[in-house]
Amino acid sequence: MADDEQETSPVGEVARAGWATVSIVLVIVGYAVAATGPDVPGGGAFGALLVVGGLAATGVSLARPDGLSPSGQLLVLVGLATAVAFHSIDSITHQAGYGTDAAAFNQFSAELVRHGSNPYASTMQPALAQFHVPTVDWTYRLDGSLVTSLSYPAGAFLVYVPFVSLGFKTQLANVVDIGAWLITGGLLWRLLPPAHRWIAGLLLGLWPFADYVIGGGTDALWLPFGIVALWRWDRYADQADTSVARWIGPFALGAAVSIKQLPWFLAPFLLIGVAIEARRRGDDAFGVLRAYGSRAAGVFLVVNLPFLLWGFRDWWSGVLTPLREPLVADGQGLVSISLISGHGGGLLIAYTLAALCAYGAALAAFITRYDRLKRVWPLLVGLVMFLPTRSYASYVLTLLPIVIVAALTTREPAPGQASISASTNSRSSARLAGSVTIVLALLATTCTAAALLAPDPLAITVVSSRSTGELQTISELVVAVHNRSNHELVPRFRVQWGGRASAFWRAEVEDTHADADGRTIRAHETVRLRLLAPSAEAMVPISRAFAVQAFTEGPAAASRSTTVAGHSDRVVLDPAVVAHTVLTGQSLTITAQMTDLQGAPIREADVPVAMGQVVYNQNALLPGLAALNGNPEGQTPVDAMTDDAGQVRFTVVGVQAQAEPVFFQAWIAYPGAEPYGYSAQLAIQFRPP
């Protein structure tokens, strides 16, 4: 092809535009890295360097006919990887522990192995405190009990053992996992076709991927192996191929399935695919399949065999925990419609059955529509992961690099090829597989409909709430719970807000008609329960809308109250800042204005507004000694009613000078109701004349 034709080829234009986009992303993340300067040494200077380099790379990508050279691409990629490292350091510096129990359990298991203990036979509960995992990120069963066993294959923690042996402790799991994510980016750049390598930079520049890892997501550990397993997977055992793809696939797959359960769902597709490819080449399909499967299984056994021999029952029980335990429904998948929107939930097993049927339909469709699905079948696995009762966004996001590698590195099916030969037996098999696909797809649809339509067994009404005052959280709820089912239920309650759910709240009976412990609710019975938050982090922000969730067994079900709106009104103080010292005896007027959440004034009269004062001494809380609206010094809070403009004017007089500033704050305070709408705090330093 002539040079001018190459310069204007669609593929070349896509590569130029792609690398220009990635270079712009480098500019954006460069500014973000510069903002880490006060906390991360060198962040400011390196961020500025990234901005300049990103601008230069953008210009080169757009100006040169052939775009960025491989060395220029590598520099951009290194810049993005370093930006991820700075971002990770900045994030890790400001978090006390791990955001998931998975990361904590894996590092704790590595420490146990180093000291000669079997992690599968040990409780993981000490890891929750050791690595400061928030209670909202613990894993619970439907009965409210906590999962404290190791739930992953041995590769999930063995990768940490060398680092633990070297003395690394704090945030080790996050650091290693971020390293795995950066390796994934490097592999994508190296293994993707040259015209599409910019995708690697784009994924590295999308910090939500890195944030999942920093937040405690451990799926990044298997991604490098998954990338290699999916790279040119259709070349396995192809003697005409000279690359390592001819033999490396099963070894990489074996390593991936030795780390997490998610790649287990990729394995059947790969086994079927390599068998079909072998058959098309005229090779012994069964022999190729046997070789691929035995090598992948061999790697899995090498990693896990010591623990199988150490205690098979413990190992087996642990790795199957995510698949067999009655865990609380959670995640951002289809189940969120029941958990957040309140549609269905009365038959949680229907979500699981829908996922199983969809997975079977995907396999059958892969066989019958191989040519169409050969390059995109990992998307089918992502769809399946969207369906079960525990369906997290990280499952689908983790599969996206896999999808890209499979789509861009496998061969196009040869024209005229069919998935199954034209023999009578094969045509019958194709029809059978097609029928299976349709039946399983219909079953998956039916189960999904059942999951979304099955009524929840409990009707939950929030009767009242109690707050923590200035902490601005709800610590106690009174709910009326009606059992609509024909059998007694033992619900466990938690509170959901802002796309997250708390740890389980403690339930206490409030009337004499329920059982003494307030837990068992008889058929068609209505009881009033008092729900108490188990910790500060489980409390609901008073300004957020929330709902109460209840989980029951027999069958597994999730019930939900209607959404309780958060308090949208608030108070704004004027002046917002008093920068000068105020002399004692001198009066100062502070105007408290009611507004909505967007700051627009609410002009409503006769709304009770309170103002309080306190001194935040470094050793204790002290009373403020100012006089509000002529009341005695130190009286707090002081109430007043809004005028027609929705305002209250408080006159503040410093009676005594205090060493520390006095902090003033106003809020809406209806008698007998929880206070809300707290203003920002206004600090005033009083000095004698």
XYZ file of C-alpha atoms in Angstrom:
689
model
C 0.000 0.000 0.000
C 1.311 3.471 -0.848
C 2.310 5.895 1.884
C -0.485 8.365 1.101
C -3.026 5.555 1.263
C -1.682 4.537 4.671
C -1.941 8.099 5.937
C -5.611 8.345 5.057
C -6.656 4.781 5.928
C -9.560 4.520 8.367
C -7.468 2.373 10.713
C -4.703 4.988 10.805
C -7.183 7.772 11.470
C -8.727 5.806 14.344
C -5.299 5.277 15.891
C -4.411 8.964 15.566
C -7.708 10.060 17.087
C -7.419 7.414 19.789
C -3.970 8.471 20.928
C -4.977 12.140 20.758
C -7.881 11.327 23.085
C -5.610 9.419 25.453
C -3.161 12.327 25.446
C -5.981 14.694 26.423
C -6.833 12.282 29.249
C -3.187 12.571 30.328
C -3.622 16.351 30.551
C -6.728 15.927 32.717
C -5.152 13.437 35.111
C -2.047 15.618 35.200
C -4.051 18.430 36.770
C -5.500 15.930 39.239
C -2.004 14.710 40.158
C -0.863 18.306 40.650
C -3.623 18.717 43.240
C -2.089 15.909 45.320
C 1.036 18.016 45.862
C 0.499 18.930 49.520
C 0.014 15.291 50.507
C 2.174 13.381 48.021
C 5.755 14.636 47.639
C 6.477 15.623 44.051
C 2.816 15.578 43.055
C 2.712 19.210 42.020
C 5.836 19.082 39.847
C 4.995 15.742 38.287
C 1.423 16.838 37.596
C 2.713 19.882 35.727
C 5.044 17.622 33.733
C 2.126 15.377 32.786
C 0.080 18.357 31.605
C 2.883 19.612 29.376
C 3.621 16.107 28.102
C -0.048 15.453 27.419
C -0.403 18.661 25.425
C 2.699 17.817 23.413
C 1.497 14.266 22.761
C -1.896 15.590 21.656
C -0.230 17.865 19.131
C 2.009 15.108 17.807
C -0.884 12.665 17.547
C -2.919 15.075 15.455
C -0.119 16.646 13.408
C 1.904 13.652 12.252
C 0.412 11.464 9.529
C 1.417 8.328 11.399
C 0.430 9.708 14.812
C 2.416 8.802 17.900
C 5.384 6.509 17.441
C 5.595 3.366 19.619
C 8.089 5.119 21.873
C 5.734 8.098 22.206
C 2.863 5.754 23.014
C 4.947 4.081 25.672
C 5.793 7.447 27.237
C 2.114 8.389 27.407
C 1.328 5.001 28.915
C 4.078 5.368 31.523
C 2.758 8.837 32.332
C -0.742 7.466 32.871
C 0.556 4.590 34.978
C 2.536 6.984 37.142
C -0.534 9.192 37.478
C -2.482 6.161 38.712
C 0.307 5.543 41.219
C 0.137 9.131 42.525
C -3.643 8.952 42.702
C -3.409 5.661 44.580
C -0.871 7.022 47.069
C -3.055 10.071 47.679
C -6.180 7.938 48.200
C -4.482 5.313 50.355
C -2.902 8.012 52.518
C -6.367 9.253 53.480
C -8.039 5.919 54.184
C -7.487 4.034 57.397
C -8.186 0.544 56.110
C -9.638 -1.590 53.369
C -12.970 -0.935 51.711
C -13.828 -4.634 51.391
C -13.517 -7.650 53.613
C -12.057 -9.536 50.627
C -8.838 -7.489 50.681
C -8.580 -7.829 54.452
C -9.185 -11.584 54.404
C -6.631 -12.148 51.648
C -3.834 -10.275 53.394
C -4.721 -11.862 56.736
C -4.597 -15.283 55.063
C -1.139 -14.531 53.688
C 0.008 -13.683 57.207
C -1.496 -16.934 58.551
C 0.283 -18.989 55.887
C 3.554 -17.273 56.707
C 3.112 -18.379 60.319
C 2.174 -21.945 59.372
C -1.609 -21.763 59.884
C -4.263 -22.972 57.466
C -6.361 -19.926 56.513
C -9.286 -22.084 55.400
C -9.530 -23.550 58.899
C -9.162 -20.170 60.624
C -11.649 -17.420 61.331
C -11.101 -14.221 59.396
C -12.906 -12.042 61.920
C -9.697 -10.541 63.411
C -8.895 -9.183 59.943
C -11.935 -6.885 60.044
C -10.532 -5.001 63.022
C -6.876 -5.313 62.014
C -7.509 -3.722 58.614
C -10.280 -1.350 59.761
C -12.960 -2.615 57.382
C -16.156 -0.532 57.789
C -19.171 -2.525 58.949
C -21.071 -1.526 55.811
C -18.504 -3.503 53.809
C -18.792 -6.735 55.765
C -20.501 -9.728 54.160
C -23.657 -10.944 55.868
C -25.916 -13.959 55.559
C -29.683 -13.679 55.401
C -29.940 -14.562 59.087
C -27.791 -11.552 59.969
C -24.682 -13.558 60.790
C -21.294 -12.485 59.499
C -19.219 -14.401 56.956
C -15.822 -14.900 58.593
C -14.334 -17.657 56.449
C -11.915 -17.346 53.549
C -13.990 -17.503 50.379
C -11.474 -17.573 47.505
C -9.041 -20.005 45.907
C -5.507 -20.010 47.245
C -4.041 -17.792 44.547
C -6.025 -14.871 45.979
C -3.695 -14.675 48.983
C -0.556 -16.553 47.927
C 0.424 -13.616 45.742
C 0.754 -11.527 48.925
C 2.907 -14.023 50.837
C 6.289 -12.854 49.423
C 5.491 -9.239 50.304
C 4.290 -10.173 53.790
C 7.526 -12.114 54.267
C 9.466 -8.968 53.383
C 7.676 -7.053 56.120
C 5.104 -5.104 54.106
C 1.899 -4.546 56.073
C -0.124 -1.364 55.695
C -2.321 -1.305 52.562
C -0.314 -4.168 51.054
C -3.316 -5.679 49.279
C -4.227 -2.386 47.612
C -0.655 -1.738 46.517
C -0.263 -5.215 44.981
C -3.681 -5.016 43.339
C -2.906 -1.617 41.822
C 0.312 -3.132 40.507
C -1.751 -5.900 38.885
C -3.994 -3.281 37.271
C -0.974 -1.441 35.855
C 0.389 -4.732 34.511
C -2.987 -5.278 32.874
C -2.673 -1.927 31.135
C 0.822 -2.791 29.917
C -0.338 -6.168 28.611
C -3.225 -4.554 26.752
C -0.825 -2.171 25.028
C 1.536 -4.983 24.111
C -1.047 -7.572 23.009
C -3.646 -5.465 21.190
C -3.166 -4.768 17.472
C -1.121 -1.578 16.925
C -4.115 0.360 15.624
C -6.027 -0.278 18.855
C -3.322 0.018 21.506
C -4.604 3.431 22.552
C -7.454 1.594 24.315
C -4.940 0.503 26.963
C -4.159 4.128 27.747
C -7.828 5.043 27.816
C -8.596 2.343 30.391
C -5.649 3.402 32.564
C -6.848 6.991 32.365
C -10.344 6.065 33.512
C -9.737 6.305 37.232
C -12.999 4.577 38.239
C -11.208 1.326 37.342
C -8.331 2.197 39.658
C -10.748 3.457 42.318
C -12.409 0.055 42.457
C -9.008 -1.430 43.231
C -8.106 1.253 45.758
C -11.477 0.687 47.390
C -10.567 -2.935 48.078
C -11.609 -4.690 44.874
C -9.377 -7.710 44.368
C -10.415 -8.782 40.848
C -7.436 -6.956 39.365
C -5.246 -9.825 40.599
C -6.547 -12.270 37.997
C -6.892 -9.773 35.145
C -3.305 -10.084 33.787
C -3.770 -13.842 33.522
C -7.248 -13.416 32.065
C -5.906 -11.041 29.422
C -3.302 -13.594 28.335
C -5.863 -16.427 28.369
C -8.223 -14.494 26.051
C -5.486 -13.149 23.793
C -5.701 -15.043 20.494
C -7.412 -17.887 22.318
C -8.571 -19.361 18.988
C -4.920 -20.059 18.028
C -4.412 -22.661 20.758
C -2.830 -25.858 19.318
C -2.767 -24.268 15.849
C 0.541 -25.419 14.382
C 0.350 -22.653 11.777
C 0.637 -20.005 14.489
C 4.150 -19.162 15.641
C 3.289 -17.041 18.686
C 3.036 -18.203 22.291
C -0.764 -18.123 21.848
C -0.362 -21.658 20.492
C 0.250 -22.988 24.020
C -0.029 -20.326 26.751
C -3.817 -20.016 27.016
C -4.629 -22.885 29.429
C -1.755 -22.004 31.760
C -2.984 -18.415 32.011
C -6.567 -19.581 32.510
C -5.443 -21.991 35.225
C -3.739 -19.144 37.060
C -6.813 -16.919 36.715
C -9.248 -19.507 38.096
C -6.812 -20.131 40.953
C -7.378 -16.561 42.171
C -11.090 -15.744 41.932
C -14.379 -17.424 41.012
C -15.359 -14.955 38.275
C -13.006 -16.475 35.644
C -14.594 -19.870 36.353
C -17.489 -18.689 34.212
C -15.133 -17.967 31.286
C -13.636 -21.465 31.283
C -16.537 -23.412 29.621
C -16.657 -20.937 26.737
C -12.924 -21.298 26.161
C -13.106 -25.090 26.272
C -15.947 -25.148 23.759
C -14.257 -22.572 21.566
C -10.876 -24.308 21.314
C -12.677 -27.584 20.509
C -14.647 -25.960 17.688
C -11.503 -24.320 16.318
C -9.642 -27.645 16.419
C -12.471 -29.367 14.593
C -12.466 -26.720 11.889
C -8.746 -27.194 11.369
C -9.276 -30.920 11.036
C -7.471 -31.682 14.311
C -8.607 -34.067 17.001
C -11.087 -31.822 18.839
C -11.337 -34.110 21.848
C -7.571 -34.359 22.140
C -7.161 -30.575 21.974
C -9.950 -30.125 24.501
C -8.375 -32.676 26.839
C -4.953 -31.047 26.596
C -6.346 -27.558 27.223
C -8.506 -28.630 30.140
C -5.859 -30.791 31.813
C -3.235 -28.030 31.669
C -5.592 -25.427 33.103
C -6.668 -27.864 35.812
C -3.037 -28.710 36.487
C -2.161 -25.096 37.245
C -5.215 -24.818 39.480
C -4.163 -27.930 41.391
C -0.561 -26.797 41.754
C -1.772 -23.600 43.444
C -4.507 -25.168 45.601
C -3.288 -28.740 46.236
C -1.377 -27.925 49.455
C -4.583 -26.599 50.991
C -6.668 -29.449 49.602
C -4.374 -31.857 51.402
C -4.193 -29.640 54.481
C -7.961 -29.735 54.938
C -10.147 -30.591 51.969
C -13.451 -29.930 53.721
C -12.334 -26.491 54.903
C -11.024 -25.568 51.464
C -14.143 -26.836 49.697
C -16.473 -25.052 52.092
C -14.508 -21.825 51.737
C -14.247 -21.512 47.975
C -17.927 -22.382 47.509
C -19.138 -19.799 50.038
C -20.147 -17.235 47.366
C -22.079 -19.924 45.473
C -23.851 -21.875 48.209
C -24.237 -19.633 51.270
C -27.562 -17.748 51.694
C -25.892 -14.352 51.482
C -27.707 -11.038 51.690
C -28.738 -9.684 48.298
C -26.573 -6.735 47.334
C -24.968 -4.931 44.439
C -25.709 -2.709 41.484
C -27.150 -5.331 39.132
C -30.757 -6.192 38.367
C -31.395 -7.001 42.034
C -31.021 -3.303 42.823
C -34.485 -2.801 41.321
C -35.879 -4.773 44.254
C -33.460 -3.440 46.849
C -33.599 0.237 45.892
C -36.781 0.728 43.875
C -38.880 -1.780 45.810
C -40.173 -3.834 42.870
C -40.431 -7.528 43.725
C -37.980 -9.126 46.106
C -40.316 -11.753 47.490
C -38.457 -14.564 45.733
C -34.745 -13.841 45.704
C -33.884 -17.299 44.410
C -35.541 -16.283 41.139
C -32.589 -13.957 40.483
C -30.190 -16.867 40.934
C -32.273 -19.132 38.701
C -32.443 -16.398 36.066
C -28.639 -16.153 36.096
C -28.217 -19.946 35.825
C -30.674 -20.202 32.930
C -29.114 -17.220 31.201
C -25.670 -18.784 31.552
C -26.897 -22.050 30.042
C -28.599 -20.134 27.227
C -25.372 -18.206 26.590
C -23.377 -21.439 26.285
C -25.945 -22.986 23.963
C -26.071 -19.822 21.855
C -22.277 -19.800 21.679
C -22.391 -23.273 20.153
C -25.173 -22.588 17.652
C -24.140 -19.026 16.750
C -20.406 -19.466 17.101
C -19.448 -17.294 14.141
C -21.447 -14.352 15.437
C -20.467 -14.719 19.087
C -16.869 -15.884 18.779
C -15.394 -12.428 19.359
C -17.899 -10.994 21.837
C -18.953 -13.921 24.042
C -17.357 -12.435 27.214
C -20.149 -9.848 27.031
C -22.594 -12.707 27.573
C -20.800 -13.559 30.809
C -21.084 -9.900 31.824
C -24.825 -10.042 31.186
C -25.113 -13.153 33.348
C -23.175 -11.422 36.145
C -25.791 -8.658 36.062
C -28.564 -11.057 37.100
C -27.831 -12.880 40.402
C -28.736 -11.720 43.894
C -25.200 -10.479 44.522
C -24.241 -8.519 41.434
C -21.589 -5.847 41.816
C -20.525 -3.348 39.175
C -16.934 -4.532 39.598
C -17.871 -7.911 38.087
C -18.935 -6.352 34.793
C -16.213 -3.692 34.754
C -13.542 -6.332 35.314
C -14.728 -8.182 32.218
C -14.457 -5.166 29.913
C -10.686 -5.526 29.253
C -11.358 -9.222 28.612
C -14.060 -8.306 26.091
C -11.703 -5.928 24.288
C -8.869 -8.463 24.027
C -11.164 -11.223 22.786
C -12.828 -8.974 20.210
C -9.635 -7.478 18.757
C -7.206 -10.405 18.779
C -9.246 -13.392 17.587
C -9.619 -14.196 13.920
C -12.654 -13.390 11.865
C -14.565 -16.613 11.045
C -13.720 -17.786 7.552
C -16.509 -17.158 5.014
C -18.799 -20.131 4.591
C -17.715 -21.832 7.783
C -20.375 -23.188 10.084
C -20.218 -23.885 13.775
C -21.348 -27.451 13.205
C -20.766 -29.519 10.102
C -23.500 -30.230 7.618
C -23.913 -33.886 8.533
C -27.331 -35.119 9.537
C -26.220 -35.775 13.123
C -24.624 -32.358 13.364
C -27.725 -30.642 11.984
C -29.802 -32.482 14.566
C -27.361 -31.390 17.267
C -27.583 -27.818 16.036
C -31.373 -27.877 16.176
C -31.235 -29.368 19.659
C -28.768 -26.721 20.847
C -30.938 -24.022 19.284
C -33.989 -25.355 21.076
C -32.075 -25.464 24.344
C -31.048 -21.841 23.816
C -34.627 -20.732 23.311
C -35.977 -22.740 26.248
C -33.291 -21.509 28.650
C -33.680 -17.928 27.464
C -37.429 -18.136 28.081
C -36.814 -19.637 31.510
C -34.349 -16.863 32.324
C -36.920 -14.274 31.249
C -39.615 -15.978 33.318
C -37.395 -16.113 36.396
C -36.470 -12.458 35.950
C -40.140 -11.518 35.751
C -40.842 -13.578 38.867
C -38.009 -11.872 40.715
C -39.323 -8.425 39.816
C -42.997 -9.215 40.416
C -43.011 -11.497 43.471
C -44.418 -9.342 46.301
C -42.262 -8.823 49.350
C -43.615 -10.611 52.426
C -43.333 -7.679 54.842
C -44.999 -4.291 54.689
C -42.698 -1.843 56.475
C -43.762 1.644 57.510
C -41.388 4.103 59.137
C -43.325 5.638 62.055
C -40.735 7.919 63.612
C -37.032 8.561 63.891
C -34.538 9.964 66.344
C -31.371 11.812 65.394
C -27.980 12.504 66.924
C -28.475 16.268 66.798
C -25.386 18.089 65.608
C -23.925 14.847 64.221
C -26.840 15.071 61.763
C -27.512 11.357 61.507
C -30.478 9.128 62.336
C -29.625 6.677 65.076
C -33.026 5.172 65.851
C -36.163 4.284 63.906
C -39.583 3.054 64.934
C -41.192 0.906 62.233
C -44.514 -0.869 61.900
C -43.998 -4.261 60.275
C -46.885 -6.298 58.895
C -46.343 -9.935 57.904
C -48.323 -10.508 54.718
C -47.285 -14.149 54.403
C -48.967 -17.263 55.788
C -46.085 -18.249 58.054
C -44.018 -16.613 60.742
C -40.918 -14.715 59.718
C -37.747 -13.603 61.456
C -36.633 -10.405 59.695
C -33.238 -8.765 59.854
C -33.205 -5.033 59.169
C -30.772 -2.650 57.582
C -31.085 0.844 56.133
C -30.330 1.809 52.555
C -29.412 5.279 51.332
C -27.385 6.770 48.545
C -26.870 3.456 46.739
C -25.360 1.770 49.800
C -26.743 -0.278 52.664
C -25.743 -0.275 56.302
C -24.872 -3.106 58.616
C -27.864 -4.769 60.252
C -29.670 -2.662 62.856
C -30.710 -4.148 66.182
C -34.473 -4.681 66.571
C -36.298 -4.285 69.870
C -39.991 -4.861 70.424
C -41.990 -1.724 71.211
C -45.374 -3.314 71.945
C -46.580 -6.334 73.871
C -48.112 -8.205 70.946
C -44.857 -9.451 69.455
C -42.438 -12.008 70.818
C -40.242 -10.829 73.648
C -37.160 -10.433 71.497
C -39.005 -8.505 68.804
C -37.701 -10.750 66.056
C -40.352 -13.321 65.170
C -43.462 -11.939 63.484
C -46.392 -14.315 63.143
C -48.456 -14.670 59.975
C -50.630 -11.612 59.258
C -49.409 -9.941 62.448
C -48.388 -6.279 62.702
C -45.773 -5.219 65.244
C -43.945 -2.026 66.091
C -40.205 -2.378 66.405
C -37.516 0.022 67.474
C -34.445 -0.257 65.235
C -31.138 0.874 66.715
C -28.041 1.614 64.626
C -25.145 -0.708 65.556
C -22.479 1.928 64.940
C -21.983 5.524 63.877
C -21.131 4.544 60.306
C -24.442 2.657 59.996
C -26.447 5.786 60.793
C -28.275 7.595 58.015
C -27.337 11.186 57.153
C -30.370 13.225 58.153
C -30.474 15.045 54.813
C -30.558 11.843 52.728
C -33.588 9.911 51.549
C -33.568 6.380 52.925
C -35.528 3.141 53.101
C -35.590 0.262 55.554
C -34.804 -3.177 54.135
C -35.694 -6.477 55.769
C -34.366 -9.897 54.813
C -36.174 -13.115 55.655
C -35.747 -16.816 54.943
C -38.145 -19.558 53.877
C -38.042 -18.551 51.039
C -35.254 -15.988 50.873
C -36.860 -12.595 50.360
C -36.147 -8.894 50.619
C -38.771 -6.405 51.781
C -38.525 -2.649 51.661
C -40.309 0.325 53.103
C -41.336 3.257 50.990
C -38.647 5.888 50.620
C -38.490 8.385 53.466
C -37.478 11.761 52.121
C -34.525 13.496 53.681
C -34.896 16.983 55.099
C -34.408 19.366 52.208
C -34.592 22.659 54.138
C -31.540 24.113 55.772
C -30.309 27.241 57.481
C -27.669 29.627 56.170
C -25.941 32.161 58.421
C -25.054 35.717 57.433
C -22.298 36.692 57.880
C -20.723 33.394 56.877
C -17.323 34.491 58.223
C -16.325 36.872 60.996
C -12.674 37.449 60.246
C -12.073 40.144 62.871
C -11.940 39.865 66.647
C -15.187 40.850 68.392
C -14.844 42.786 71.637
C -16.761 41.617 74.680
C -19.821 43.739 75.301
C -20.099 44.545 71.595
C -23.237 43.228 69.876
C -23.182 41.383 66.573
C -26.245 40.430 64.529
C -26.291 37.033 62.834
C -29.116 36.410 60.359
C -30.338 32.840 59.967
C -32.085 32.362 56.608
C -34.082 29.249 55.678
C -33.179 27.923 52.215
C -33.707 24.849 50.117
C -30.840 22.531 49.183
C -30.027 24.675 46.160
C -29.728 27.800 48.319
C -32.952 29.530 47.276
C -34.566 31.392 50.205
C -37.675 29.852 51.753
C -39.961 32.708 52.785
C -42.015 31.050 55.496
C -42.968 32.571 58.824
C -43.296 30.994 62.277
C -40.714 28.253 61.735
C -38.778 27.587 64.954
C -35.039 28.068 64.527
C -32.520 27.383 67.290
C -28.990 28.644 67.682
C -26.380 26.988 69.834
C -22.845 27.825 70.897
C -19.910 25.666 71.908
C -16.122 25.894 72.277
C -14.044 23.105 70.731
C -11.126 22.974 73.085
C -8.389 20.572 72.000
C -9.003 18.501 75.128
C -12.751 18.841 75.677
C -15.993 20.528 74.642
C -16.535 23.722 76.624
C -19.621 25.918 76.906
C -19.691 29.177 74.999
C -20.197 32.192 77.263
C -21.890 34.585 74.842
C -25.418 35.934 75.357
C -27.945 35.267 72.585
C -30.946 37.585 72.131
C -30.542 38.976 75.642
C -30.623 35.627 77.373
C -28.190 34.828 80.202
C -24.603 34.236 79.176
C -23.877 30.702 78.059
C -27.541 29.715 77.517
C -27.741 27.340 74.597
C -29.645 26.730 72.484
C -31.864 29.761 72.062
C -35.042 29.526 69.977
C -36.763 32.113 67.789
C -39.388 32.166 65.038
C -38.783 33.126 61.439
C -40.408 36.242 59.996
C -42.246 36.471 56.673
C -38.889 36.383 54.851
C -37.953 33.099 56.523
C -35.298 34.833 58.620
C -34.326 34.981 62.268
C -31.981 37.666 63.599
C -29.873 36.614 66.554
C -28.072 39.272 68.560
C -24.797 37.935 69.954
C -22.882 39.623 72.768
C -19.636 38.210 74.086
C -19.916 38.447 77.876
C -16.540 36.936 78.706
C -13.441 36.588 76.578
C -12.436 33.007 75.902
C -9.100 31.641 74.725
C -10.648 29.653 71.886
C -13.204 30.846 69.325
C -16.867 30.191 70.023
C -18.670 28.227 67.320
C -22.263 29.181 66.525
C -24.665 26.985 64.557
C -28.387 27.255 63.772
C -30.965 24.627 62.853
C -34.691 24.063 62.436
C -36.154 22.827 65.710
C -39.825 21.876 65.747
C -40.881 20.802 69.262
C -40.989 17.026 69.685
C -39.351 16.379 66.291
C -35.778 15.716 65.271
C -33.723 18.852 64.571
C -32.483 19.275 61.016
C -31.186 21.743 58.465
C -28.015 22.542 60.391
C -26.098 25.546 59.153
C -22.381 25.749 58.664
C -20.557 26.690 61.849
C -19.576 30.294 62.386
C -16.455 30.853 64.534
C -16.143 34.092 66.504
C -13.137 35.046 68.617
C -14.052 37.276 71.576
C -11.460 39.549 73.186
C -11.713 42.046 76.043
C -11.767 45.779 75.115
